[in-house]
Coordinates of C-alpha atoms in Angstrom, one line a residue:
M780 CA -133.2 -44.8 69.0
T781 CA -136.0 -44.8 66.3
Q782 CA -135.8 -41.8 64.1
Y783 CA -138.7 -39.7 62.9
T784 CA -138.3 -41.0 59.3
D785 CA -138.2 -44.6 60.6
H786 CA -141.7 -44.1 62.1
I787 CA -143.0 -42.7 58.8
A788 CA -141.6 -45.6 56.9
S789 CA -143.1 -48.1 59.4
V790 CA -146.6 -46.6 59.2
Q791 CA -146.3 -46.4 55.4
R792 CA -145.6 -50.2 55.2
V793 CA -148.7 -50.9 57.3
K794 CA -150.7 -48.5 55.1
D795 CA -149.5 -50.2 51.9
A796 CA -150.4 -53.6 53.2
A797 CA -153.9 -52.4 54.1
G798 CA -154.6 -51.3 50.5
S799 CA -157.1 -48.8 49.2
P800 CA -159.4 -48.5 52.3
W801 CA -156.5 -46.7 53.9
D802 CA -155.9 -44.3 51.1
A803 CA -157.0 -41.3 53.2
I804 CA -154.6 -42.2 56.0
D805 CA -151.4 -40.1 55.9
A806 CA -148.4 -42.0 57.1
E807 CA -146.5 -39.0 58.3
S808 CA -149.5 -37.8 60.3
A809 CA -149.8 -41.1 62.0
A810 CA -146.0 -41.2 62.6
R811 CA -146.3 -37.8 64.3
M812 CA -149.0 -39.1 66.7
R813 CA -146.7 -42.0 67.5
V814 CA -143.8 -39.7 68.3
Q815 CA -146.0 -37.5 70.4
N816 CA -147.1 -40.6 72.4
K817 CA -143.7 -42.2 73.3
F818 CA -145.0 -44.0 76.4
K819 CA -147.9 -46.3 75.7
T820 CA -148.5 -47.5 79.3
G821 CA -147.7 -46.5 82.8
L822 CA -145.4 -49.5 83.0
D823 CA -143.4 -48.1 80.1
I824 CA -143.0 -45.0 82.2
A825 CA -142.1 -46.9 85.4
Q826 CA -139.3 -48.8 83.6
Y827 CA -138.0 -45.7 81.7
T828 CA -137.8 -43.7 84.9
A829 CA -136.4 -46.5 87.1
D830 CA -133.5 -46.8 84.6
I831 CA -133.0 -43.0 85.0
M832 CA -132.9 -43.2 88.8
R833 CA -130.5 -46.1 88.8
R834 CA -128.2 -44.3 86.5
D835 CA -128.4 -41.2 88.6
M836 CA -127.7 -43.2 91.8
A837 CA -124.6 -44.6 90.2
E838 CA -123.4 -41.2 89.1
F839 CA -123.9 -39.8 92.6
D840 CA -121.8 -42.6 94.1
K841 CA -118.9 -41.3 92.0
D842 CA -119.6 -37.5 92.4
K843 CA -121.5 -36.1 95.3
T844 CA -122.2 -32.9 93.4
K845 CA -124.6 -34.9 91.2
Y846 CA -127.5 -35.0 93.6
T847 CA -131.1 -35.0 92.5
Q848 CA -134.0 -32.7 93.4
S849 CA -137.7 -32.5 93.3
L850 CA -140.7 -30.4 94.3
G851 CA -144.0 -31.9 95.5
C852 CA -146.9 -31.3 93.1
W853 CA -150.5 -31.8 93.9
H854 CA -152.0 -31.6 90.4
G855 CA -151.0 -32.7 87.0
F856 CA -151.0 -29.1 85.7
V857 CA -148.6 -28.1 88.5
G858 CA -146.2 -30.9 87.7
Q859 CA -146.4 -30.1 84.0
Q860 CA -145.7 -26.4 84.4
K861 CA -142.7 -27.3 86.7
L862 CA -141.1 -29.5 84.1
I863 CA -141.8 -27.0 81.3
S864 CA -140.1 -24.3 83.3
I865 CA -137.2 -26.5 84.1
K866 CA -136.6 -27.2 80.4
K867 CA -137.0 -23.5 79.6
H868 CA -134.5 -22.4 82.2
F869 CA -131.9 -25.2 82.2
G870 CA -132.4 -26.8 78.8
T871 CA -132.7 -30.3 80.3
T872 CA -134.7 -32.2 82.9
D873 CA -131.6 -34.1 84.0
K874 CA -131.7 -35.0 87.8
K875 CA -134.9 -33.1 88.3
Y876 CA -137.8 -35.3 89.6
L877 CA -141.3 -35.0 90.9
Y878 CA -142.4 -35.8 94.4
L879 CA -145.9 -36.9 95.2
S880 CA -146.7 -36.0 98.8
G881 CA -149.3 -38.0 100.8
W882 CA -149.7 -34.8 102.8
M883 CA -150.9 -32.9 99.8
V884 CA -153.1 -35.7 98.6
A885 CA -154.8 -35.7 102.0
A886 CA -155.1 -31.9 102.1
L887 CA -156.1 -31.3 98.5
R888 CA -157.3 -34.4 96.7
S889 CA -159.6 -36.3 98.9
E890 CA -163.3 -36.5 98.3
F891 CA -163.8 -36.0 102.0
G892 CA -162.4 -32.5 101.7
P893 CA -159.2 -31.3 103.4
L894 CA -157.8 -33.9 105.8
P895 CA -154.8 -34.1 108.1
D896 CA -151.8 -36.2 107.0
Q897 CA -153.0 -39.4 108.8
S898 CA -153.8 -41.8 106.0
M899 CA -157.5 -41.0 106.1
H900 CA -157.9 -40.3 102.4
E901 CA -159.0 -42.8 99.8
K902 CA -156.2 -45.3 99.0
T903 CA -156.6 -45.1 95.3
T904 CA -156.1 -41.3 95.2
V905 CA -152.3 -41.6 95.2
A906 CA -152.2 -43.9 92.2
S907 CA -154.7 -41.6 90.5
L908 CA -152.5 -38.6 91.0
V909 CA -149.5 -40.5 89.6
E910 CA -151.5 -41.3 86.5
E911 CA -152.7 -37.6 86.3
L912 CA -149.2 -36.2 86.6
Y913 CA -147.9 -38.4 83.8
T914 CA -150.9 -37.6 81.6
F915 CA -150.0 -33.9 81.9
L916 CA -146.3 -34.6 81.3
R917 CA -147.1 -36.6 78.2
Q918 CA -149.4 -33.8 77.0
A919 CA -146.5 -31.4 77.4
D920 CA -144.5 -33.6 75.1
A921 CA -147.3 -33.7 72.5
R922 CA -147.7 -30.0 72.6
E923 CA -144.0 -29.2 72.2
L924 CA -143.5 -31.8 69.5
G925 CA -146.6 -30.5 67.7
M926 CA -145.0 -27.0 67.6
L927 CA -141.9 -28.6 66.1
F928 CA -143.9 -30.4 63.5
R929 CA -145.5 -27.0 62.5
E930 CA -142.1 -25.5 62.2
L931 CA -141.0 -28.4 60.1
D932 CA -143.9 -27.8 57.7
K933 CA -143.1 -24.1 57.5
A934 CA -139.5 -25.0 56.6
R935 CA -140.6 -27.4 53.9
E936 CA -143.1 -24.8 52.5
A937 CA -140.3 -22.2 52.3
G938 CA -137.9 -24.7 50.7
D939 CA -135.4 -24.3 53.5
S940 CA -133.7 -27.7 53.6
A941 CA -131.1 -26.7 56.2
K942 CA -133.9 -25.5 58.6
E943 CA -135.8 -28.7 57.8
K944 CA -132.8 -30.9 58.7
Q945 CA -132.2 -28.9 61.9
I946 CA -135.8 -29.3 63.1
Q947 CA -135.9 -32.9 62.3
G948 CA -132.8 -33.3 64.4
Q949 CA -134.6 -31.6 67.3
I950 CA -137.5 -34.1 66.9
D951 CA -135.2 -37.1 66.7
N952 CA -133.3 -35.9 69.9
Y953 CA -136.3 -34.6 71.8
E954 CA -136.0 -34.8 75.6
T955 CA -139.3 -35.8 77.2
H956 CA -140.9 -34.1 80.1
V957 CA -141.4 -37.5 81.8
V958 CA -139.2 -37.8 84.8
P959 CA -139.1 -40.1 87.9
I960 CA -141.7 -39.7 90.5
I961 CA -141.0 -40.6 94.1
A962 CA -144.5 -41.5 95.4
D963 CA -145.6 -41.5 99.0
I964 CA -147.4 -44.7 100.0
D965 CA -147.6 -43.5 103.7
A966 CA -147.4 -46.5 106.0
G967 CA -148.9 -48.8 103.5
F968 CA -152.6 -48.2 104.2
G969 CA -153.2 -51.5 106.1
N970 CA -151.4 -54.8 106.3
A971 CA -148.7 -56.0 103.9
E972 CA -151.3 -57.3 101.4
A973 CA -153.0 -53.9 101.2
T974 CA -149.6 -52.4 100.7
Y975 CA -148.8 -54.8 97.9
L976 CA -152.1 -54.1 96.1
M977 CA -151.7 -50.3 96.4
A978 CA -148.1 -50.5 95.2
K979 CA -149.2 -52.4 92.1
Q980 CA -151.7 -49.6 91.3
M981 CA -149.0 -46.9 91.7
I982 CA -146.5 -48.8 89.6
E983 CA -149.0 -49.5 86.9
A984 CA -149.7 -45.7 86.9
G985 CA -146.0 -45.0 86.3
A986 CA -144.3 -44.7 89.7
C987 CA -140.8 -46.1 89.7
A988 CA -140.0 -45.2 93.3
L989 CA -142.2 -45.8 96.3
Q990 CA -141.6 -44.2 99.7
I991 CA -142.9 -46.0 102.8
E992 CA -142.6 -45.2 106.5
N993 CA -142.3 -47.3 109.6
Q994 CA -145.3 -46.0 111.4
V995 CA -148.4 -47.9 112.5
A996 CA -150.8 -47.7 109.5
D997 CA -153.9 -47.0 111.5
E998 CA -152.1 -44.5 113.8
K999 CA -150.1 -42.7 111.0
Q1000 CA -149.2 -39.1 111.7
C1001 CA -147.4 -36.5 109.6
G1002 CA -143.7 -36.8 110.1
H1003 CA -143.6 -33.3 111.6
Q1004 CA -146.4 -33.8 114.1
D1005 CA -146.4 -35.3 117.6
G1006 CA -147.9 -38.7 118.5
K1007 CA -145.9 -40.8 116.0
V1008 CA -146.0 -44.6 116.6
T1009 CA -143.5 -46.9 115.0
V1010 CA -143.6 -50.6 114.4
P1011 CA -141.1 -53.4 115.0
H1012 CA -138.7 -54.1 112.1
A1013 CA -140.4 -57.5 111.3
D1014 CA -143.7 -55.7 110.5
F1015 CA -142.0 -52.9 108.5
H1016 CA -139.8 -55.3 106.5
A1017 CA -142.8 -57.4 105.5
K1018 CA -144.1 -54.2 103.8
L1019 CA -140.7 -53.5 102.1
R1020 CA -140.9 -57.1 100.7
A1021 CA -144.5 -56.4 99.5
L1022 CA -143.3 -53.5 97.5
R1023 CA -140.5 -55.5 96.0
Y1024 CA -142.8 -58.3 95.0
A1025 CA -145.1 -55.7 93.4
F1026 CA -142.2 -54.4 91.3
L1027 CA -141.1 -57.9 90.3
E1028 CA -144.6 -59.1 89.4
L1029 CA -145.0 -56.1 87.0
G1030 CA -141.5 -56.6 85.5
I1031 CA -139.9 -53.4 87.0
D1032 CA -137.0 -55.4 88.4
N1033 CA -135.0 -52.3 89.2
G1034 CA -137.8 -50.4 90.9
I1035 CA -136.7 -48.2 93.9
I1036 CA -137.9 -48.5 97.5
V1037 CA -137.3 -45.6 99.8
A1038 CA -137.6 -46.6 103.5
R1039 CA -138.5 -43.8 105.8
T1040 CA -138.0 -43.8 109.5
D1041 CA -139.9 -41.4 111.8
S1042 CA -138.1 -42.7 114.9
E1043 CA -136.2 -39.4 115.6
G1044 CA -139.5 -37.8 116.6
A1045 CA -141.4 -40.9 117.5
G1046 CA -141.5 -41.8 121.2
L1047 CA -144.1 -44.6 121.0
T1048 CA -144.6 -48.1 119.7
K1049 CA -147.7 -50.1 119.5
E1050 CA -146.0 -53.5 119.9
I1051 CA -143.3 -55.1 121.9
A1052 CA -141.2 -56.9 119.3
V1053 CA -140.9 -60.7 119.1
V1054 CA -137.4 -61.9 120.3
N1055 CA -136.1 -65.1 118.9
E1056 CA -132.6 -64.9 120.4
P1057 CA -130.6 -62.4 122.4
G1058 CA -129.3 -59.4 120.4
D1059 CA -131.6 -59.9 117.4
Q1060 CA -133.7 -57.2 115.8
G1061 CA -136.6 -57.6 118.2
D1062 CA -134.3 -57.6 121.2
R1063 CA -132.6 -54.5 120.1
Y1064 CA -135.9 -52.8 119.3
N1065 CA -137.2 -53.6 122.8
S1066 CA -133.9 -52.4 124.4
Y1067 CA -135.0 -48.8 123.7
L1068 CA -138.3 -49.2 125.7
D1069 CA -138.7 -47.2 128.8
V1070 CA -138.9 -49.8 131.5
E1071 CA -138.8 -50.2 135.3
E1072 CA -137.5 -53.3 137.1
V1073 CA -140.1 -55.1 139.1
S1074 CA -140.6 -58.1 141.4
P1075 CA -143.4 -60.5 140.8
E1076 CA -145.2 -59.3 143.9
D1077 CA -145.1 -55.7 142.5
T1078 CA -147.1 -56.5 139.4
A1079 CA -150.8 -55.7 138.9
P1080 CA -153.5 -57.4 136.7
G1081 CA -153.0 -56.5 133.0
D1082 CA -149.3 -55.7 133.4
V1083 CA -147.1 -56.6 130.5
L1084 CA -143.7 -57.9 131.6
I1085 CA -140.5 -58.8 129.7
S1086 CA -137.3 -60.4 130.7
R1087 CA -134.1 -58.4 130.2
D1088 CA -130.6 -59.5 131.3
G1089 CA -132.1 -62.0 133.7
K1090 CA -134.4 -59.4 135.3
L1091 CA -138.1 -58.8 135.1
V1092 CA -139.0 -55.4 133.7
R1093 CA -142.3 -53.6 133.0
P1094 CA -142.4 -51.4 129.9
K1095 CA -144.1 -48.1 130.6
R1096 CA -147.6 -48.3 129.1
L1097 CA -149.7 -45.3 128.4
P1098 CA -153.5 -45.1 128.9
S1099 CA -153.8 -45.5 125.1
G1100 CA -152.1 -48.9 125.4
L1101 CA -149.0 -47.7 123.6
Y1102 CA -145.5 -48.3 124.9
Q1103 CA -143.0 -45.5 125.4
F1104 CA -139.4 -45.4 124.3
R1105 CA -136.7 -43.9 126.5
S1106 CA -136.2 -40.2 125.9
G1107 CA -133.3 -39.2 123.7
T1108 CA -133.0 -42.5 121.9
G1109 CA -134.6 -41.2 118.6
P1110 CA -131.3 -40.6 116.6
E1111 CA -129.9 -43.9 117.6
R1112 CA -133.1 -45.7 116.6
C1113 CA -133.1 -43.8 113.3
V1114 CA -129.6 -45.3 112.6
F1115 CA -130.8 -48.8 113.6
D1116 CA -133.9 -48.5 111.5
S1117 CA -132.1 -47.3 108.5
V1118 CA -129.4 -50.0 108.6
E1119 CA -131.9 -52.8 109.0
A1120 CA -134.2 -51.4 106.2
I1121 CA -131.3 -51.4 103.7
R1122 CA -130.4 -54.9 104.8
A1123 CA -134.1 -55.8 104.2
G1124 CA -134.0 -54.6 100.6
A1125 CA -134.6 -50.8 100.6
D1126 CA -132.6 -48.9 98.1
L1127 CA -132.7 -45.5 99.7
I1128 CA -133.4 -44.3 103.2
W1129 CA -135.3 -41.2 104.5
I1130 CA -134.8 -39.8 107.9
E1131 CA -137.1 -37.0 109.3
T1132 CA -135.3 -34.6 111.6
A1133 CA -136.5 -32.0 114.1
T1134 CA -134.6 -29.1 112.4
P1135 CA -132.7 -28.7 109.1
S1136 CA -129.2 -29.1 110.5
V1137 CA -126.3 -30.3 108.3
A1138 CA -124.4 -31.4 111.5
D1139 CA -127.4 -33.4 112.9
I1140 CA -128.2 -35.1 109.6
T1141 CA -124.5 -35.9 109.0
E1142 CA -124.1 -37.4 112.5
M1143 CA -126.9 -39.9 111.9
M1144 CA -125.8 -40.7 108.4
N1145 CA -122.3 -41.4 109.7
G1146 CA -123.8 -44.0 112.0
V1147 CA -125.6 -45.6 109.1
R1148 CA -122.5 -45.5 106.9
K1149 CA -120.3 -47.2 109.4
E1150 CA -122.5 -50.3 108.7
I1151 CA -123.3 -49.6 105.0
P1152 CA -120.8 -47.2 103.4
D1153 CA -122.8 -46.4 100.3
A1154 CA -126.1 -45.8 102.1
K1155 CA -127.9 -42.9 100.3
L1156 CA -130.4 -40.6 101.9
V1157 CA -133.6 -38.9 100.6
Y1158 CA -134.1 -35.8 102.6
N1159 CA -137.2 -33.6 103.1
N1160 CA -136.3 -29.9 102.9
S1161 CA -139.6 -29.5 104.7
P1162 CA -141.8 -26.3 104.8
S1163 CA -142.7 -27.5 108.4
F1164 CA -139.3 -26.0 109.4
N1165 CA -138.9 -22.3 109.9
W1166 CA -135.8 -22.1 107.7
T1167 CA -135.2 -18.4 108.4
L1168 CA -135.3 -18.7 112.1
N1169 CA -133.4 -22.0 112.3
F1170 CA -130.5 -20.8 110.1
R1171 CA -130.3 -17.4 111.8
Q1172 CA -130.1 -19.1 115.2
Q1173 CA -127.4 -21.5 113.8
A1174 CA -125.5 -18.4 112.5
Y1175 CA -125.9 -16.8 115.9
D1176 CA -124.5 -19.8 117.6
R1177 CA -121.6 -20.1 115.2
W1178 CA -120.8 -16.4 115.9
V1179 CA -120.9 -17.0 119.7
E1180 CA -118.6 -20.0 119.3
A1181 CA -116.2 -18.0 117.2
G1182 CA -116.2 -15.1 119.6
K1183 CA -117.9 -12.6 117.3
D1184 CA -120.0 -9.7 118.7
V1185 CA -123.7 -10.7 118.8
S1186 CA -124.8 -7.8 121.0
D1187 CA -127.0 -6.3 118.1
Y1188 CA -129.1 -9.5 117.9
D1189 CA -131.8 -11.1 120.0
R1190 CA -131.6 -14.8 119.4
N1191 CA -135.2 -15.3 120.3
D1192 CA -136.4 -12.6 117.9
L1193 CA -134.3 -13.3 114.8
M1194 CA -137.4 -13.6 112.5
N1195 CA -137.8 -9.9 112.9
A1196 CA -137.7 -8.1 109.6
K1197 CA -135.3 -5.5 111.1
Y1198 CA -132.5 -8.2 110.7
D1199 CA -133.2 -8.9 107.0
D1200 CA -130.3 -6.7 105.8
S1201 CA -127.9 -7.6 108.6
E1202 CA -124.6 -9.4 108.3
L1203 CA -125.9 -12.3 110.4
A1204 CA -129.0 -12.7 108.1
A1205 CA -126.7 -12.8 105.0
D1206 CA -124.5 -15.4 106.7
A1207 CA -127.6 -17.5 107.4
D1208 CA -129.0 -17.2 103.9
D1209 CA -125.8 -18.3 102.4
K1210 CA -126.0 -21.5 104.5
V1211 CA -129.6 -22.0 103.3
R1212 CA -128.4 -21.5 99.7
T1213 CA -125.7 -24.2 100.1
F1214 CA -127.6 -26.5 102.4
Q1215 CA -128.4 -29.1 99.7
A1216 CA -124.8 -29.2 98.3
D1217 CA -123.4 -29.3 101.9
C1218 CA -125.7 -32.2 102.9
S1219 CA -125.0 -34.2 99.8
R1220 CA -121.3 -33.9 100.3
D1221 CA -121.3 -34.5 104.1
A1222 CA -124.3 -36.7 104.7
N1223 CA -124.6 -38.6 101.3
I1224 CA -128.0 -37.1 100.5
F1225 CA -128.8 -38.4 96.9
H1226 CA -132.2 -36.7 96.6
H1227 CA -133.5 -33.4 98.0
L1228 CA -137.2 -32.7 97.9
I1229 CA -139.6 -30.1 99.3
T1230 CA -142.8 -31.9 100.1
L1231 CA -145.4 -29.0 100.0
P1232 CA -143.9 -26.1 98.0
T1233 CA -146.7 -25.8 95.5
Y1234 CA -149.3 -25.9 98.2
H1235 CA -147.7 -22.7 99.6
T1236 CA -147.0 -21.0 96.3
T1237 CA -150.6 -21.4 95.3
A1238 CA -151.8 -19.8 98.5
L1239 CA -149.2 -17.0 98.2
S1240 CA -150.0 -16.1 94.6
V1241 CA -153.8 -16.2 95.2
D1242 CA -153.4 -14.0 98.2
N1243 CA -151.4 -11.4 96.2
L1244 CA -153.9 -11.5 93.3
A1245 CA -156.9 -11.3 95.6
K1246 CA -155.5 -8.3 97.5
E1247 CA -154.8 -6.3 94.4
Y1248 CA -157.7 -7.3 92.1
F1249 CA -160.4 -6.8 94.8
G1250 CA -158.6 -3.7 96.0
D1251 CA -157.7 -0.4 94.5
E1252 CA -155.6 -1.9 91.7
G1253 CA -158.7 -3.6 90.1
M1254 CA -157.9 -5.2 86.7
L1255 CA -154.3 -3.9 87.0
G1256 CA -153.8 -6.3 89.8
Y1257 CA -154.1 -9.2 87.2
V1258 CA -152.5 -7.4 84.3
A1259 CA -149.4 -6.1 86.1
G1260 CA -149.1 -8.9 88.7
V1261 CA -149.8 -11.9 86.4
Q1262 CA -150.2 -11.5 82.7
R1263 CA -147.5 -8.9 82.0
K1264 CA -145.0 -11.0 84.0
E1265 CA -146.1 -14.2 82.1
I1266 CA -145.5 -12.5 78.7
R1267 CA -142.1 -11.1 79.7
Q1268 CA -140.9 -14.3 81.5
G1269 CA -142.0 -16.4 78.6
I1270 CA -144.5 -18.5 80.6
A1271 CA -145.9 -21.0 78.1
C1272 CA -149.4 -21.0 79.5
V1273 CA -150.0 -17.3 78.7
K1274 CA -151.4 -19.0 75.6
H1275 CA -153.7 -21.0 77.7
Q1276 CA -155.7 -22.4 74.7
N1277 CA -152.5 -23.8 73.3
M1278 CA -151.5 -25.2 76.7
S1279 CA -154.9 -27.0 77.1
G1280 CA -154.4 -28.8 73.8
S1281 CA -156.3 -26.7 71.3
D1282 CA -153.5 -26.8 68.7
I1283 CA -153.1 -30.5 69.1
G1284 CA -156.8 -30.9 68.5
D1285 CA -156.6 -28.7 65.4
D1286 CA -153.8 -31.0 64.1
H1287 CA -155.9 -34.1 64.7
K1288 CA -159.0 -32.5 63.0
E1289 CA -156.9 -31.9 59.9
Y1290 CA -155.6 -35.5 60.0
F1291 CA -159.1 -36.9 60.4
A1292 CA -161.1 -34.5 58.1
G1293 CA -158.6 -32.9 55.8
E1294 CA -159.8 -29.7 54.2
R1295 CA -163.2 -30.0 55.9
A1296 CA -161.6 -29.5 59.4
L1297 CA -163.1 -26.7 61.4
K1298 CA -160.1 -25.5 63.3
A1299 CA -159.9 -23.1 66.3
G1300 CA -156.5 -21.6 65.7
G1301 CA -157.5 -19.2 62.9
A1302 CA -157.0 -15.5 62.5
K1303 CA -159.8 -14.5 64.9
N1304 CA -158.2 -16.5 67.8
T1305 CA -157.4 -13.8 70.4
S1306 CA -154.3 -15.8 71.5
N1307 CA -152.7 -14.4 68.4
Q1308 CA -152.3 -11.2 70.4
F1309 CA -149.5 -12.9 72.3
G1310 CA -147.3 -13.4 69.3

């Protein structure tokens, strides 16, 4: 690891070689700018974070308590504040990632305005958000290091060599806010070539992990909506290879591919798979189709017929032209999809489920792990689930099975606030609290994410502020509900000028203009009121 003093010495050598025209360049100032800008390109970030994820995956294989987590962030500032808060509360960003949700890109970042999660937004928006998130995380580094440099200067001015050495150690061992992003590429936004081109943009922006799903690109639906249409494995695996080629072309040889199957809730397919020999992938895919046996004389013009076990069968075709799978085959198809995706080169799998049930997830993962013992899962702790209702109903069912008295509870009304302080609600909440640890232990979930949390927290906080500020509380609605809490909780952006880069700019002005610099951070700056 290059030390702070090494950077100063390196710049000094360049300055000395340049001679008198560089007399006004201060080697330490330039070294500070270097240290504040550790990652020069998005590919530097992609490689650094890919190495982190690979290390974390290896650690998880040895210890199931070492799972990783992330929250979906729809703006660079949101991601930045998340990582600043993590460092403040936990002292490290270890095993804390970012998730980039295609749902939130569609809903919040498209120039068309709010859109459903159906791959309707501009393809380049996802890569742009990856770049934006890392721009804000790098700025968080520059801000925090700039504050350390100021403390270093104060220690020097005070002649406190012990303090100076301590701060220099903090600079040399500084932990960056840059962490892995798992980025949603939806169903690839077109054919495999389109998927490859978009993947390159996302990797060049810094993404080390790309998540792709096995839905039809032009019929893509949110994983928690109806009407999902899957594709045969040959089509999906071509896109998995497109992602791998993109990583390899750009030199990120250990980039991570997350293969998501929506088959648990997808009852439709657009294609009948090609079969080359009995029992192959295509044959197994077609075996789940809902079919009826027919005789040649029973067919009608336009019928699609396939041969199965020496018999002629007609897949059930909807007016849309889509084919229907047999009801109840979703979990089995999820297992099949996941096993084949890993065999085709995916590093992690993602299974969408109908409810957040440890037992259901574990049952499917047990099926996968029979074939691939070290298969690791990424799981969406989705806001599309009613977590309170689901877990209270699960608690109710456990109580019934155990013979406990449930006469005080109405299973269909367990969202009712009257149950909030009940024993059953406490039982349910405890299971929600341990859900991630339980699933990682039992179902080999390596990464837990929440896709849309900051979408919901933004709406909730704005609702609370609007209710109070425009109501009887007036300005107290902001002061008591926001600013006072920011100050007391140590929220960094209470000094919003500092957070936006004002102090960094002042430092640069001084580097560039010396004593002539007109700085913003003087005695009359009202941010001084915050200490």
